[in-house]
Amino acid sequence: EAEVAQSPRYKITEKSQAVAFWCDPISGHATLYWYRQILGQGPELLVQFQDESVVDDSQLPKDRFSAERLKGVDSTLKIQPAELGDSAMYLCASRGGLAGGNTMKQFFGPGTRLTVL
Amino acid sequence: DAKTTQPPSMDCAEGRAANLPCNHSTISGNEYVYWYRQIHSQGPQYIIHGLKNNETNEMASLIITEDRKSSTLILPHATLRDTAVYYCIAHGSSNTGKLIFGQGTTLQVKP
């Protein structure tokens, strides 16, 4: 079965450094999501793309976070500068089909575990 | 999307059925009930979803009450590999597609 790929799986960085995460969704999936999951909590959406366009970035801390999906395929999430509170799991998910309750099934990647020291 | 309420944790004996409840008393008519699970240090995995009828697939069964205010996810023969956090999400067609996760239920399957 096709899978969502993410890299790196683990990243340790120091405060104020820049970090970047990469996601390759399932082929043909137009919708791509980035979620952040703090330890002990459920994932929270950071940004959603439909093809190359941002649909929802209301929860993205735009002073330090940026996301792009230039060709509507793979995506990069960047943090600059990283802060201690950014330590979390960053999950990428993709979905095929159009909006509608019966097609909301999302496929998640393994995540990138970020530790900021 | 409607808020869902789940017990924070449950235990189940290996080989027995695991019944995970979810309350969604404010669910609207066009909102589906979705279940995902997250095994430790992995991304969430879709399990099943339904609108009003009971559903079954190779992973689980979903029982939705007639008034749709609650549902139960059933894992018929739990194994140690089913130990995970299970999330119940009410998700409507008007939504852009983002999932709103709660705290979920941590299911511990014991030998």
PDB file of C-alpha atoms in Angstrom:
ATOM      1  CA  GLU A   1       0.000   0.000   0.000  1.00  0.00           C
ATOM      2  CA  ALA A   2       1.254   3.503  -0.836  1.00  0.00           C
ATOM      3  CA  GLU A   3       2.551   5.502   2.120  1.00  0.00           C
ATOM      4  CA  VAL A   4       3.277   9.071   3.097  1.00  0.00           C
ATOM      5  CA  ALA A   5       7.008   9.608   3.436  1.00  0.00           C
ATOM      6  CA  GLN A   6       8.607  12.019   5.884  1.00  0.00           C
ATOM      7  CA  SER A   7      12.186  12.922   6.653  1.00  0.00           C
ATOM      8  CA  PRO A   8      14.062  13.148   8.821  1.00  0.00           C
ATOM      9  CA  ARG A   9      12.480  10.866  11.385  1.00  0.00           C
ATOM     10  CA  TYR A  10      14.333  12.539  14.226  1.00  0.00           C
ATOM     11  CA  LYS A  11      15.898  15.977  14.517  1.00  0.00           C
ATOM     12  CA  ILE A  12      17.768  17.535  17.413  1.00  0.00           C
ATOM     13  CA  THR A  13      18.592  21.200  17.172  1.00  0.00           C
ATOM     14  CA  GLU A  14      19.561  24.080  19.364  1.00  0.00           C
ATOM     15  CA  LYS A  15      17.372  27.019  20.137  1.00  0.00           C
ATOM     16  CA  SER A  16      17.499  29.767  17.466  1.00  0.00           C
ATOM     17  CA  GLN A  17      18.609  27.374  14.728  1.00  0.00           C
ATOM     18  CA  ALA A  18      16.627  26.722  11.563  1.00  0.00           C
ATOM     19  CA  VAL A  19      15.061  23.324  10.864  1.00  0.00           C
ATOM     20  CA  ALA A  20      13.177  21.914   7.909  1.00  0.00           C
ATOM     21  CA  PHE A  21      10.971  18.880   7.488  1.00  0.00           C
ATOM     22  CA  TRP A  22      10.012  17.203   4.240  1.00  0.00           C
ATOM     23  CA  CYS A  23       6.886  15.304   3.270  1.00  0.00           C
ATOM     24  CA  ASP A  24       6.047  13.302   0.158  1.00  0.00           C
ATOM     25  CA  PRO A  25       2.313  12.468   0.088  1.00  0.00           C
ATOM     26  CA  ILE A  26       0.681   9.515  -1.579  1.00  0.00           C
ATOM     27  CA  SER A  27       0.806   9.941  -5.337  1.00  0.00           C
ATOM     28  CA  GLY A  28      -2.229  11.754  -6.673  1.00  0.00           C
ATOM     29  CA  HIS A  29      -3.373  13.133  -3.330  1.00  0.00           C
ATOM     30  CA  ALA A  30      -4.227  16.782  -3.811  1.00  0.00           C
ATOM     31  CA  THR A  31      -4.709  17.649  -0.145  1.00  0.00           C
ATOM     32  CA  LEU A  32      -1.769  17.758   2.230  1.00  0.00           C
ATOM     33  CA  TYR A  33      -1.780  18.556   5.933  1.00  0.00           C
ATOM     34  CA  TRP A  34       0.904  19.367   8.480  1.00  0.00           C
ATOM     35  CA  TYR A  35       0.009  18.642  12.103  1.00  0.00           C
ATOM     36  CA  ARG A  36       1.967  19.226  15.294  1.00  0.00           C
ATOM     37  CA  GLN A  37       1.618  16.843  18.214  1.00  0.00           C
ATOM     38  CA  ILE A  38       2.896  17.795  21.633  1.00  0.00           C
ATOM     39  CA  LEU A  39       3.634  14.847  23.902  1.00  0.00           C
ATOM     40  CA  GLY A  40       0.484  13.552  25.552  1.00  0.00           C
ATOM     41  CA  GLN A  41      -1.893  15.475  23.307  1.00  0.00           C
ATOM     42  CA  GLY A  42      -3.674  14.835  20.029  1.00  0.00           C
ATOM     43  CA  PRO A  43      -2.322  16.265  16.763  1.00  0.00           C
ATOM     44  CA  GLU A  44      -3.255  19.853  15.873  1.00  0.00           C
ATOM     45  CA  LEU A  45      -3.399  21.201  12.347  1.00  0.00           C
ATOM     46  CA  LEU A  46      -0.752  23.723  11.378  1.00  0.00           C
ATOM     47  CA  VAL A  47      -1.394  24.128   7.659  1.00  0.00           C
ATOM     48  CA  GLN A  48      -3.457  22.574   4.894  1.00  0.00           C
ATOM     49  CA  PHE A  49      -2.712  22.632   1.169  1.00  0.00           C
ATOM     50  CA  GLN A  50      -4.992  21.942  -1.745  1.00  0.00           C
ATOM     51  CA  ASP A  51      -2.557  21.293  -4.595  1.00  0.00           C
ATOM     52  CA  GLU A  52      -0.049  24.141  -4.220  1.00  0.00           C
ATOM     53  CA  SER A  53      -2.438  26.565  -2.496  1.00  0.00           C
ATOM     54  CA  VAL A  54      -2.748  27.113   1.241  1.00  0.00           C
ATOM     55  CA  VAL A  55      -6.333  26.428   2.370  1.00  0.00           C
ATOM     56  CA  ASP A  56      -5.898  26.877   6.115  1.00  0.00           C
ATOM     57  CA  ASP A  57      -2.903  28.233   7.994  1.00  0.00           C
ATOM     58  CA  SER A  58      -4.789  29.867  10.818  1.00  0.00           C
ATOM     59  CA  GLN A  59      -2.866  27.925  13.472  1.00  0.00           C
ATOM     60  CA  LEU A  60       0.567  28.330  11.880  1.00  0.00           C
ATOM     61  CA  PRO A  61       2.848  30.671  13.891  1.00  0.00           C
ATOM     62  CA  LYS A  62       3.797  32.704  10.869  1.00  0.00           C
ATOM     63  CA  ASP A  63       6.504  34.693  12.568  1.00  0.00           C
ATOM     64  CA  ARG A  64       8.692  31.608  12.650  1.00  0.00           C
ATOM     65  CA  PHE A  65       6.981  28.844  10.670  1.00  0.00           C
ATOM     66  CA  SER A  66       6.633  28.609   6.920  1.00  0.00           C
ATOM     67  CA  ALA A  67       5.335  25.905   4.627  1.00  0.00           C
ATOM     68  CA  GLU A  68       5.395  25.429   0.915  1.00  0.00           C
ATOM     69  CA  ARG A  69       4.219  22.953  -1.677  1.00  0.00           C
ATOM     70  CA  LEU A  70       5.614  24.504  -4.829  1.00  0.00           C
ATOM     71  CA  LYS A  71       4.563  21.968  -7.453  1.00  0.00           C
ATOM     72  CA  GLY A  72       1.596  20.612  -5.563  1.00  0.00           C
ATOM     73  CA  VAL A  73       3.374  17.385  -4.741  1.00  0.00           C
ATOM     74  CA  ASP A  74       5.896  17.252  -1.897  1.00  0.00           C
ATOM     75  CA  SER A  75       6.017  19.833   0.856  1.00  0.00           C
ATOM     76  CA  THR A  76       8.486  21.436   3.242  1.00  0.00           C
ATOM     77  CA  LEU A  77       7.771  22.849   6.690  1.00  0.00           C
ATOM     78  CA  LYS A  78      10.389  25.201   8.105  1.00  0.00           C
ATOM     79  CA  ILE A  79      10.955  26.688  11.523  1.00  0.00           C
ATOM     80  CA  GLN A  80      13.296  29.635  11.936  1.00  0.00           C
ATOM     81  CA  PRO A  81      14.325  30.268  14.622  1.00  0.00           C
ATOM     82  CA  ALA A  82      13.417  27.181  16.630  1.00  0.00           C
ATOM     83  CA  GLU A  83      12.286  27.678  20.223  1.00  0.00           C
ATOM     84  CA  LEU A  84      12.204  25.254  23.131  1.00  0.00           C
ATOM     85  CA  GLY A  85       8.401  25.041  22.894  1.00  0.00           C
ATOM     86  CA  ASP A  86       8.624  23.735  19.339  1.00  0.00           C
ATOM     87  CA  SER A  87       9.736  20.326  20.595  1.00  0.00           C
ATOM     88  CA  ALA A  88       7.034  17.999  19.281  1.00  0.00           C
ATOM     89  CA  MET A  89       6.160  15.413  16.646  1.00  0.00           C
ATOM     90  CA  TYR A  90       5.453  16.949  13.241  1.00  0.00           C
ATOM     91  CA  LEU A  91       3.075  14.828  11.208  1.00  0.00           C
ATOM     92  CA  CYS A  92       2.239  15.039   7.532  1.00  0.00           C
ATOM     93  CA  ALA A  93      -0.957  13.585   6.130  1.00  0.00           C
ATOM     94  CA  SER A  94      -2.532  13.430   2.705  1.00  0.00           C
ATOM     95  CA  ARG A  95      -5.995  12.820   1.349  1.00  0.00           C
ATOM     96  CA  GLY A  96      -7.397  12.126  -2.078  1.00  0.00           C
ATOM     97  CA  GLY A  97     -10.841  13.106  -3.350  1.00  0.00           C
ATOM     98  CA  LEU A  98     -12.932  16.204  -2.805  1.00  0.00           C
ATOM     99  CA  ALA A  99     -14.226  17.682   0.445  1.00  0.00           C
ATOM    100  CA  GLY A 100     -17.133  15.736   1.837  1.00  0.00           C
ATOM    101  CA  GLY A 101     -17.745  13.638   4.900  1.00  0.00           C
ATOM    102  CA  ASN A 102     -17.356  10.327   3.217  1.00  0.00           C
ATOM    103  CA  THR A 103     -13.937  11.085   1.757  1.00  0.00           C
ATOM    104  CA  MET A 104     -12.178  12.496   4.789  1.00  0.00           C
ATOM    105  CA  LYS A 105      -9.890   9.514   5.260  1.00  0.00           C
ATOM    106  CA  GLN A 106      -6.381  10.792   5.810  1.00  0.00           C
ATOM    107  CA  PHE A 107      -3.137   8.885   5.497  1.00  0.00           C
ATOM    108  CA  PHE A 108      -0.414   9.885   7.919  1.00  0.00           C
ATOM    109  CA  GLY A 109       3.331   9.617   7.630  1.00  0.00           C
ATOM    110  CA  PRO A 110       5.552   8.354  10.459  1.00  0.00           C
ATOM    111  CA  GLY A 111       6.298  11.891  11.648  1.00  0.00           C
ATOM    112  CA  THR A 112       9.437  13.851  12.499  1.00  0.00           C
ATOM    113  CA  ARG A 113      10.307  14.003  16.200  1.00  0.00           C
ATOM    114  CA  LEU A 114      11.885  17.421  16.870  1.00  0.00           C
ATOM    115  CA  THR A 115      13.831  18.137  20.029  1.00  0.00           C
ATOM    116  CA  VAL A 116      14.974  21.711  20.630  1.00  0.00           C
ATOM    117  CA  LEU A 117      17.737  22.115  23.212  1.00  0.00           C
TER     118      LEU A 117
ATOM    119  CA  ASP B   1     -17.220  19.722  14.064  1.00  0.00           C
ATOM    120  CA  ALA B   2     -18.977  18.359  17.150  1.00  0.00           C
ATOM    121  CA  LYS B   3     -16.994  17.786  20.321  1.00  0.00           C
ATOM    122  CA  THR B   4     -16.397  14.174  21.300  1.00  0.00           C
ATOM    123  CA  THR B   5     -15.785  12.729  24.749  1.00  0.00           C
ATOM    124  CA  GLN B   6     -13.843   9.537  25.395  1.00  0.00           C
ATOM    125  CA  PRO B   7     -12.576   7.839  28.558  1.00  0.00           C
ATOM    126  CA  PRO B   8      -8.863   8.578  29.006  1.00  0.00           C
ATOM    127  CA  SER B   9      -7.836   4.951  29.376  1.00  0.00           C
ATOM    128  CA  MET B  10      -9.074   1.364  29.188  1.00  0.00           C
ATOM    129  CA  ASP B  11      -7.617  -2.090  29.658  1.00  0.00           C
ATOM    130  CA  CYS B  12      -8.485  -5.215  27.739  1.00  0.00           C
ATOM    131  CA  ALA B  13      -7.324  -8.816  27.990  1.00  0.00           C
ATOM    132  CA  GLU B  14      -5.622 -10.241  24.934  1.00  0.00           C
ATOM    133  CA  GLY B  15      -8.061 -12.217  22.790  1.00  0.00           C
ATOM    134  CA  ARG B  16     -11.114 -10.523  24.238  1.00  0.00           C
ATOM    135  CA  ALA B  17     -13.216  -7.873  22.547  1.00  0.00           C
ATOM    136  CA  ALA B  18     -12.265  -4.273  23.212  1.00  0.00           C
ATOM    137  CA  ASN B  19     -15.224  -1.898  23.278  1.00  0.00           C
ATOM    138  CA  LEU B  20     -14.243   1.766  23.123  1.00  0.00           C
ATOM    139  CA  PRO B  21     -17.040   4.276  23.728  1.00  0.00           C
ATOM    140  CA  CYS B  22     -17.371   7.781  22.376  1.00  0.00           C
ATOM    141  CA  ASN B  23     -19.925  10.431  23.192  1.00  0.00           C
ATOM    142  CA  HIS B  24     -20.846  12.978  20.524  1.00  0.00           C
ATOM    143  CA  SER B  25     -24.163  14.320  21.782  1.00  0.00           C
ATOM    144  CA  THR B  26     -24.006  17.516  19.686  1.00  0.00           C
ATOM    145  CA  ILE B  27     -23.254  15.805  16.391  1.00  0.00           C
ATOM    146  CA  SER B  28     -25.108  17.270  13.437  1.00  0.00           C
ATOM    147  CA  GLY B  29     -26.839  15.365  10.687  1.00  0.00           C
ATOM    148  CA  ASN B  30     -24.077  15.674   8.134  1.00  0.00           C
ATOM    149  CA  GLU B  31     -21.204  14.751  10.454  1.00  0.00           C
ATOM    150  CA  TYR B  32     -19.589  11.364  10.193  1.00  0.00           C
ATOM    151  CA  VAL B  33     -17.944   9.557  13.085  1.00  0.00           C
ATOM    152  CA  TYR B  34     -14.334   8.694  12.306  1.00  0.00           C
ATOM    153  CA  TRP B  35     -11.966   6.548  14.333  1.00  0.00           C
ATOM    154  CA  TYR B  36      -8.192   6.673  14.116  1.00  0.00           C
ATOM    155  CA  ARG B  37      -5.569   5.060  16.290  1.00  0.00           C
ATOM    156  CA  GLN B  38      -1.984   5.954  17.024  1.00  0.00           C
ATOM    157  CA  ILE B  39       0.484   3.336  18.063  1.00  0.00           C
ATOM    158  CA  HIS B  40       3.376   4.690  20.092  1.00  0.00           C
ATOM    159  CA  SER B  41       5.775   6.878  18.054  1.00  0.00           C
ATOM    160  CA  GLN B  42       3.863   6.341  14.801  1.00  0.00           C
ATOM    161  CA  GLY B  43       1.464   8.501  12.810  1.00  0.00           C
ATOM    162  CA  PRO B  44      -2.287   8.042  13.302  1.00  0.00           C
ATOM    163  CA  GLN B  45      -3.932   5.290  11.295  1.00  0.00           C
ATOM    164  CA  TYR B  46      -7.465   5.352   9.953  1.00  0.00           C
ATOM    165  CA  ILE B  47      -9.679   2.571  11.313  1.00  0.00           C
ATOM    166  CA  ILE B  48     -13.272   3.084  10.252  1.00  0.00           C
ATOM    167  CA  HIS B  49     -16.016   5.663   9.826  1.00  0.00           C
ATOM    168  CA  GLY B  50     -19.805   5.795   9.659  1.00  0.00           C
ATOM    169  CA  LEU B  51     -22.786   8.096   9.446  1.00  0.00           C
ATOM    170  CA  LYS B  52     -25.763   6.297  10.945  1.00  0.00           C
ATOM    171  CA  ASN B  53     -25.517   2.621  10.069  1.00  0.00           C
ATOM    172  CA  ASN B  54     -23.231   0.176  11.777  1.00  0.00           C
ATOM    173  CA  GLU B  55     -20.054  -0.497   9.847  1.00  0.00           C
ATOM    174  CA  THR B  56     -17.551  -3.327   9.794  1.00  0.00           C
ATOM    175  CA  ASN B  57     -14.219  -3.757   8.088  1.00  0.00           C
ATOM    176  CA  GLU B  58     -11.191  -5.971   8.500  1.00  0.00           C
ATOM    177  CA  MET B  59      -9.966  -3.963  11.479  1.00  0.00           C
ATOM    178  CA  ALA B  60     -13.034  -3.216  13.557  1.00  0.00           C
ATOM    179  CA  SER B  61     -16.761  -2.660  13.862  1.00  0.00           C
ATOM    180  CA  LEU B  62     -18.468   0.640  14.541  1.00  0.00           C
ATOM    181  CA  ILE B  63     -21.798   0.747  16.320  1.00  0.00           C
ATOM    182  CA  ILE B  64     -23.633   4.084  16.219  1.00  0.00           C
ATOM    183  CA  THR B  65     -26.696   4.572  18.398  1.00  0.00           C
ATOM    184  CA  GLU B  66     -29.964   5.358  16.687  1.00  0.00           C
ATOM    185  CA  ASP B  67     -29.963   8.948  17.970  1.00  0.00           C
ATOM    186  CA  ARG B  68     -26.300   9.229  16.825  1.00  0.00           C
ATOM    187  CA  LYS B  69     -25.265  10.736  20.149  1.00  0.00           C
ATOM    188  CA  SER B  70     -22.758   8.042  20.897  1.00  0.00           C
ATOM    189  CA  SER B  71     -20.835   5.240  19.254  1.00  0.00           C
ATOM    190  CA  THR B  72     -18.670   2.266  20.144  1.00  0.00           C
ATOM    191  CA  LEU B  73     -15.611   0.984  18.346  1.00  0.00           C
ATOM    192  CA  ILE B  74     -15.235  -2.759  18.711  1.00  0.00           C
ATOM    193  CA  LEU B  75     -12.002  -4.647  18.201  1.00  0.00           C
ATOM    194  CA  PRO B  76     -13.334  -8.224  18.215  1.00  0.00           C
ATOM    195  CA  HIS B  77     -10.201 -10.061  19.309  1.00  0.00           C
ATOM    196  CA  ALA B  78      -7.686  -7.618  20.745  1.00  0.00           C
ATOM    197  CA  THR B  79      -3.990  -8.391  20.413  1.00  0.00           C
ATOM    198  CA  LEU B  80      -0.986  -6.793  22.066  1.00  0.00           C
ATOM    199  CA  ARG B  81      -0.412  -4.874  18.824  1.00  0.00           C
ATOM    200  CA  ASP B  82      -3.740  -3.101  19.335  1.00  0.00           C
ATOM    201  CA  THR B  83      -2.277  -1.205  22.296  1.00  0.00           C
ATOM    202  CA  ALA B  84      -2.586   2.405  21.149  1.00  0.00           C
ATOM    203  CA  VAL B  85      -4.380   5.723  21.587  1.00  0.00           C
ATOM    204  CA  TYR B  86      -7.772   5.633  19.881  1.00  0.00           C
ATOM    205  CA  TYR B  87      -9.318   8.871  18.649  1.00  0.00           C
ATOM    206  CA  CYS B  88     -13.010   9.384  17.907  1.00  0.00           C
ATOM    207  CA  ILE B  89     -13.669  12.396  15.644  1.00  0.00           C
ATOM    208  CA  ALA B  90     -16.943  13.867  14.435  1.00  0.00           C
ATOM    209  CA  HIS B  91     -16.300  15.266  10.996  1.00  0.00           C
ATOM    210  CA  GLY B  92     -18.663  17.166   8.747  1.00  0.00           C
ATOM    211  CA  SER B  93     -18.871  17.598   4.993  1.00  0.00           C
ATOM    212  CA  SER B  94     -18.700  21.372   5.370  1.00  0.00           C
ATOM    213  CA  ASN B  95     -15.282  21.073   6.949  1.00  0.00           C
ATOM    214  CA  THR B  96     -12.217  21.703   4.805  1.00  0.00           C
ATOM    215  CA  GLY B  97     -11.026  18.283   5.810  1.00  0.00           C
ATOM    216  CA  LYS B  98      -8.864  18.960   8.834  1.00  0.00           C
ATOM    217  CA  LEU B  99      -9.215  16.531  11.702  1.00  0.00           C
ATOM    218  CA  ILE B 100      -9.759  17.896  15.204  1.00  0.00           C
ATOM    219  CA  PHE B 101      -8.246  15.409  17.611  1.00  0.00           C
ATOM    220  CA  GLY B 102      -9.182  15.212  21.280  1.00  0.00           C
ATOM    221  CA  GLN B 103      -7.189  13.399  23.936  1.00  0.00           C
ATOM    222  CA  GLY B 104      -8.377   9.975  22.829  1.00  0.00           C
ATOM    223  CA  THR B 105      -8.528   6.731  24.799  1.00  0.00           C
ATOM    224  CA  THR B 106      -5.339   4.894  25.617  1.00  0.00           C
ATOM    225  CA  LEU B 107      -6.125   1.203  25.222  1.00  0.00           C
ATOM    226  CA  GLN B 108      -3.763  -1.172  26.975  1.00  0.00           C
ATOM    227  CA  VAL B 109      -4.110  -4.790  25.862  1.00  0.00           C
ATOM    228  CA  LYS B 110      -2.701  -7.111  28.493  1.00  0.00           C
ATOM    229  CA  PRO B 111      -1.556 -10.715  28.084  1.00  0.00           C
TER     230      PRO B 111
END
